[in-house]
Short mmCIF file of C-alpha atoms in Angstrom, two decimals:
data_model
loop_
_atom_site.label_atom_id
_atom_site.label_comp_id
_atom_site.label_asym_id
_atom_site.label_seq_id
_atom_site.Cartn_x
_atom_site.Cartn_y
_atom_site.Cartn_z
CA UNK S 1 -16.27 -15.42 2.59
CA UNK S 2 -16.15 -19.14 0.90
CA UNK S 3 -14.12 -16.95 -1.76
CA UNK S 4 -11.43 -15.65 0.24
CA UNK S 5 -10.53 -18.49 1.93
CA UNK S 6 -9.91 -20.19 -1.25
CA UNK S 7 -7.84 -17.78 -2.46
CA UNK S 8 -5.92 -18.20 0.48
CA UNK S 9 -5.59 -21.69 -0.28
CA UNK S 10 -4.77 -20.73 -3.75
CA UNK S 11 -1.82 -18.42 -2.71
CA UNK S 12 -0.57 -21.03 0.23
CA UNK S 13 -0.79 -23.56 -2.41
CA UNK S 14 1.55 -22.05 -4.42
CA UNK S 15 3.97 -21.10 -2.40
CA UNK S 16 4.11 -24.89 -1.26
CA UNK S 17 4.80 -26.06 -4.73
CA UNK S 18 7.32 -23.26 -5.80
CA UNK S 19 4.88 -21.85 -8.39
CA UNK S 20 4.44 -18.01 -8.98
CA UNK S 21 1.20 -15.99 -9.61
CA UNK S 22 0.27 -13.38 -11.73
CA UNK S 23 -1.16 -11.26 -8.95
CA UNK S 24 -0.18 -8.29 -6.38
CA UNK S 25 -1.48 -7.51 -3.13
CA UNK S 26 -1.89 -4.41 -1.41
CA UNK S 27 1.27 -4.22 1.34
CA UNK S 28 -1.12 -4.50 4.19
CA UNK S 29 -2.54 -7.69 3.38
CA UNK S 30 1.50 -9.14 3.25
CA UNK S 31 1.80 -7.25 6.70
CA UNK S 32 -1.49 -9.68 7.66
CA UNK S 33 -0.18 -12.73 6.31
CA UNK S 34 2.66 -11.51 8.36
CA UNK S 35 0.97 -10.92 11.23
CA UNK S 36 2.95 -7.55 11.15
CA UNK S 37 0.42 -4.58 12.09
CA UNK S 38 -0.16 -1.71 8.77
CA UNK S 39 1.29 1.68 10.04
CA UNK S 40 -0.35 4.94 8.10
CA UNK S 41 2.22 4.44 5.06
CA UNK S 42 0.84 1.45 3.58
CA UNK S 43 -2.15 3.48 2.89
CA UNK S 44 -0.28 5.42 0.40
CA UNK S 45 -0.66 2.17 -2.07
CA UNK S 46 -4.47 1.82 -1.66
CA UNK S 47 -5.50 5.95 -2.05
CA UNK S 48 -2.68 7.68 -2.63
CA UNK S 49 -5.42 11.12 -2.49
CA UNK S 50 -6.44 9.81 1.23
CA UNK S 51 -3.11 9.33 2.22
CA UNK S 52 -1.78 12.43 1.44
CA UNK S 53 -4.59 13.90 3.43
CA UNK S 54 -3.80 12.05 6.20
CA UNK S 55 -0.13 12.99 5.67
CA UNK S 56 -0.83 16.90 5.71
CA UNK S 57 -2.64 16.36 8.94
CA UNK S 58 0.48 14.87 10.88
CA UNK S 59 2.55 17.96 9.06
CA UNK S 60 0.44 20.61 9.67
CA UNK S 61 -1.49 22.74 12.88
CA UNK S 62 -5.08 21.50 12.58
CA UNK S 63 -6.20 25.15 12.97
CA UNK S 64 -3.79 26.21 10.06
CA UNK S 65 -5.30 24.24 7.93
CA UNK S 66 -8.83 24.90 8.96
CA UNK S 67 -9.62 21.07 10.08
CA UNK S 68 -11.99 20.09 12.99
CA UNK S 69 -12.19 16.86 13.17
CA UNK S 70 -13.86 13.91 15.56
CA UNK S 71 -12.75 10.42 16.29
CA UNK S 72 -15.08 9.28 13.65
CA UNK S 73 -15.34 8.54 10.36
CA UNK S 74 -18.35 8.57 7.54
CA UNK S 75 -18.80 5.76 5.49
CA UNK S 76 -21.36 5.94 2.74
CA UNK S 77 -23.26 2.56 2.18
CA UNK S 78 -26.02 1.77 -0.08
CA UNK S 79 -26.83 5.56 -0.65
CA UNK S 80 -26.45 6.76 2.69
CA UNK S 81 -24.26 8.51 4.94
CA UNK S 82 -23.21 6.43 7.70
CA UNK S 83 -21.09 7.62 11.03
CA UNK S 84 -18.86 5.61 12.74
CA UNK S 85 -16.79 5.51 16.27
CA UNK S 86 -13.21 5.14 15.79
CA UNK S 87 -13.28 5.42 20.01
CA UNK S 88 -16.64 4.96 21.92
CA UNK S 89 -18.19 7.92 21.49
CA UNK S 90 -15.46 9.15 19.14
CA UNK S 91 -18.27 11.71 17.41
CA UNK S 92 -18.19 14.07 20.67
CA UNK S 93 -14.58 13.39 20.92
CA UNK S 94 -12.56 16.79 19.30
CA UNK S 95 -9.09 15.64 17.81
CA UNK S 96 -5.85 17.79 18.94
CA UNK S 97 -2.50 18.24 17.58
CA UNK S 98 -1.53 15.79 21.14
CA UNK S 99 -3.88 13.26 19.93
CA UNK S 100 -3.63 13.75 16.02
CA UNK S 101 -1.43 10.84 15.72
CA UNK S 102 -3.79 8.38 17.47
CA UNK S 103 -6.46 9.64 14.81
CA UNK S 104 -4.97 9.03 12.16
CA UNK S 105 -3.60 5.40 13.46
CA UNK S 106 -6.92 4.34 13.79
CA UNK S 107 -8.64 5.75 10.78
CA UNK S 108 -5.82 2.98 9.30
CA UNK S 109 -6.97 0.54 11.12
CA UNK S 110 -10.36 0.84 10.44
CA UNK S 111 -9.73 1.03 6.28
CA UNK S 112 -7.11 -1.42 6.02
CA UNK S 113 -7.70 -4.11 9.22
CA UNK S 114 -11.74 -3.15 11.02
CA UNK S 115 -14.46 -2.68 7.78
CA UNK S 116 -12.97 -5.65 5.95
CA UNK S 117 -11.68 -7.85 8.90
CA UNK S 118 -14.13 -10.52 8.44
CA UNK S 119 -12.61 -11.08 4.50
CA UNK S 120 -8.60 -11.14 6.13
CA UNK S 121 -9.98 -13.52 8.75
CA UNK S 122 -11.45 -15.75 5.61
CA UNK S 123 -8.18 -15.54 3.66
CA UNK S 124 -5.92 -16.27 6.20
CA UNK S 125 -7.62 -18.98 7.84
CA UNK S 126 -7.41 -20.58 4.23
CA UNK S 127 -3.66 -19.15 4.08
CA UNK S 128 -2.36 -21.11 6.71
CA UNK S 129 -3.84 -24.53 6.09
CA UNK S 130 -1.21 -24.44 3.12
CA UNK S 131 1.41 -22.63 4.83
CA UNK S 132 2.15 -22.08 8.80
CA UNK S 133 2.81 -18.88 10.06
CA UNK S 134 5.88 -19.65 11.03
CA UNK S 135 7.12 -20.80 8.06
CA UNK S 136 6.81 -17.14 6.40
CA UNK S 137 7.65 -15.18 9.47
CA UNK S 138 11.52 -14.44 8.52
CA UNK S 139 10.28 -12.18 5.06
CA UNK S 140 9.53 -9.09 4.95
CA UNK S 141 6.14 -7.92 3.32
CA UNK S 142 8.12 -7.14 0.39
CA UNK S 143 10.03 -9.98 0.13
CA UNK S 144 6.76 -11.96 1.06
CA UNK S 145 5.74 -9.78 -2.64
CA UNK S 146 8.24 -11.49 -4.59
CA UNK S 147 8.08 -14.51 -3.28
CA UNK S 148 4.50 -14.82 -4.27
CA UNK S 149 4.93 -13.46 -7.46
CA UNK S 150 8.54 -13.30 -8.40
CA UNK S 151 10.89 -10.25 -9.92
CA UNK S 152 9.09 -7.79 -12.52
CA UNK S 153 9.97 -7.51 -15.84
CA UNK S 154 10.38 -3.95 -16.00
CA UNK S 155 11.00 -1.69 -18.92
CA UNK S 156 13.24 1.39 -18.08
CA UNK S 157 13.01 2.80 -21.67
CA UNK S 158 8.75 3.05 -20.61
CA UNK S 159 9.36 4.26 -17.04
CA UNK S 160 11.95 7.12 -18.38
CA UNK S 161 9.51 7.92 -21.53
CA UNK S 162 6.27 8.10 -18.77
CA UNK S 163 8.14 10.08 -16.07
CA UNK S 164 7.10 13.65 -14.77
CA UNK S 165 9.70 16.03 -13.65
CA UNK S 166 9.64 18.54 -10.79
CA UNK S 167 12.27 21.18 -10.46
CA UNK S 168 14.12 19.19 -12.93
CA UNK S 169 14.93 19.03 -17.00
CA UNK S 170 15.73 15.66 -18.66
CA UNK S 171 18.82 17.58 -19.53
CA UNK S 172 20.05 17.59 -16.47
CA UNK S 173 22.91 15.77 -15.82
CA UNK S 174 21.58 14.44 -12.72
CA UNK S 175 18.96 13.40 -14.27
CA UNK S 176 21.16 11.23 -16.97
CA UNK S 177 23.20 9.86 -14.15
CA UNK S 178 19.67 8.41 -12.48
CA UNK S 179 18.88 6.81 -16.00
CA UNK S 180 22.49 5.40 -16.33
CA UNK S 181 22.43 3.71 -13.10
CA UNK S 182 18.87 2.38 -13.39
CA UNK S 183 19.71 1.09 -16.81
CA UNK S 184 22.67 -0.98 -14.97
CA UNK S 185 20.66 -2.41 -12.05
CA UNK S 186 19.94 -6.49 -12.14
CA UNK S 187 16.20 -7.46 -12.51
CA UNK S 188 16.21 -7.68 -8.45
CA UNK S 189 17.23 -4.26 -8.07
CA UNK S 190 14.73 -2.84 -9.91
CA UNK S 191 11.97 -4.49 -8.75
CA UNK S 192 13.21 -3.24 -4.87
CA UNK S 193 13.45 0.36 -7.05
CA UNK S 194 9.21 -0.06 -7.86
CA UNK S 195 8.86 -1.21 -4.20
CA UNK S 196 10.27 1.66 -2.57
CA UNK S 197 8.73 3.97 -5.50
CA UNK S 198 5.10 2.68 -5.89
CA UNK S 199 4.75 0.10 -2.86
CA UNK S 200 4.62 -2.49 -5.02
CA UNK S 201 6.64 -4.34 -7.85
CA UNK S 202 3.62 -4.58 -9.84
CA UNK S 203 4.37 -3.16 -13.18
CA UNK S 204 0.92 -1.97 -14.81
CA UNK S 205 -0.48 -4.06 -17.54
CA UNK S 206 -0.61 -1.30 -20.29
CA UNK S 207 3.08 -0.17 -19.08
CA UNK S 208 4.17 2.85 -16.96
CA UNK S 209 1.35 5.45 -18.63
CA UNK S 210 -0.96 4.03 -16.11
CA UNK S 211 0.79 3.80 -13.09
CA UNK S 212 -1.18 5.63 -10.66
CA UNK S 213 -0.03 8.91 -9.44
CA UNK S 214 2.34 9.22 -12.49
CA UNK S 215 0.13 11.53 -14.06
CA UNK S 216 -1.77 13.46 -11.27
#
């Protein structure tokens, strides 16, 4: 936990001075450092196969689908199978399509704020001896994102050549009129483009081939 709270102090730190870092986050931990509460989205940047799950749940009849599920989750640790309450007794507890929503609000909670809450608690405390919550509390956790690490330089020719269609050609003419405005967006336009894209304005270090998700 010594760790965390030094990068904490790290981050803080640089913020103070006006330096930037080579780093990302996932958008949860800037919600944190916001003290703004992770909703099921921001899940979508962590396991973007788990939160697509979780988003055919909240789409779909629980019966269509063939799910019966518990207010519990399993967590394997150490080579073992491991079942924990999301509610007290949450194992005996059925979910319904009423009470699907609370599920999957606290299966969040529990992945991105209860198993690792002890290591937030360590960075933040470590955080805020640099920089008082109040001092961050008009961003947004994007704008939190680039103020930590600054605008991406980001290579349209890359994203265009690493880009998967789906009921579209690259002929298309729509599809030409997407890569003519993107080639005419300033640097802070793009980098809100990756944010609302990917979560992130992290551009991946071996280019767009790697992004996740981009090819399955």
């Amino acid at each position: 936990l010594h760790y965390f709270r030094f990068v904490g102090r790290i981050v803080g730190k640089a913020i103070s001075d006006g330096y930037l870092l080579d780093a990302h986050f996932t958008r949860s931990l800037y919600k944190h450092m916001l003290g703004v509460k992770p909703t099921h989205h921001d899940m979508e940047a962590i396991d973007p196969d788990y939160y697509k799950n979780l988003k055919l749940i909240l789409e779909h009849n629980l019966d269509d689908i063939g799910l019966e599920l518990t207010f519990s989750i399993e967590h394997h640790s150490f080579g073992g199978l491991q079942t924990i309450d999301l509610i007290p007794n949450g194992r005996n507890i059925k979910v319904t399509e009423e009470s699907k929503e609370k599920y999957v609000s606290l299966v969040c909670q529990h992945r991105m704020t209860t198993s690792i809450e002890s290591q937030i608690k360590a960075f933040l405390e470590g955080f805020n001896e640099m920089i008082k919550p109040e001092l961050i509390s008009i961003f947004t956790a994007k704008e939190l994102e680039l103020l930590i690490s600054g605008l991406p330089d980001i290579d349209v020719f890359d994203l265009k050549k690493n880009t998967d269609y789906q009921g579209y050609r690259p002929t298309d003419k729509e599809v030409e009129w997407f890569w003519n405005v993107m080639t005419s967006l300033t640097r802070s336009q793009k980098a809100a483009f990756l944010q609302f894209v990917t979560g992130s304005s992290k551009v991946p270090l071996n280019g767009f081939s790697e992004l996740q998700g981009m090819r399955g």
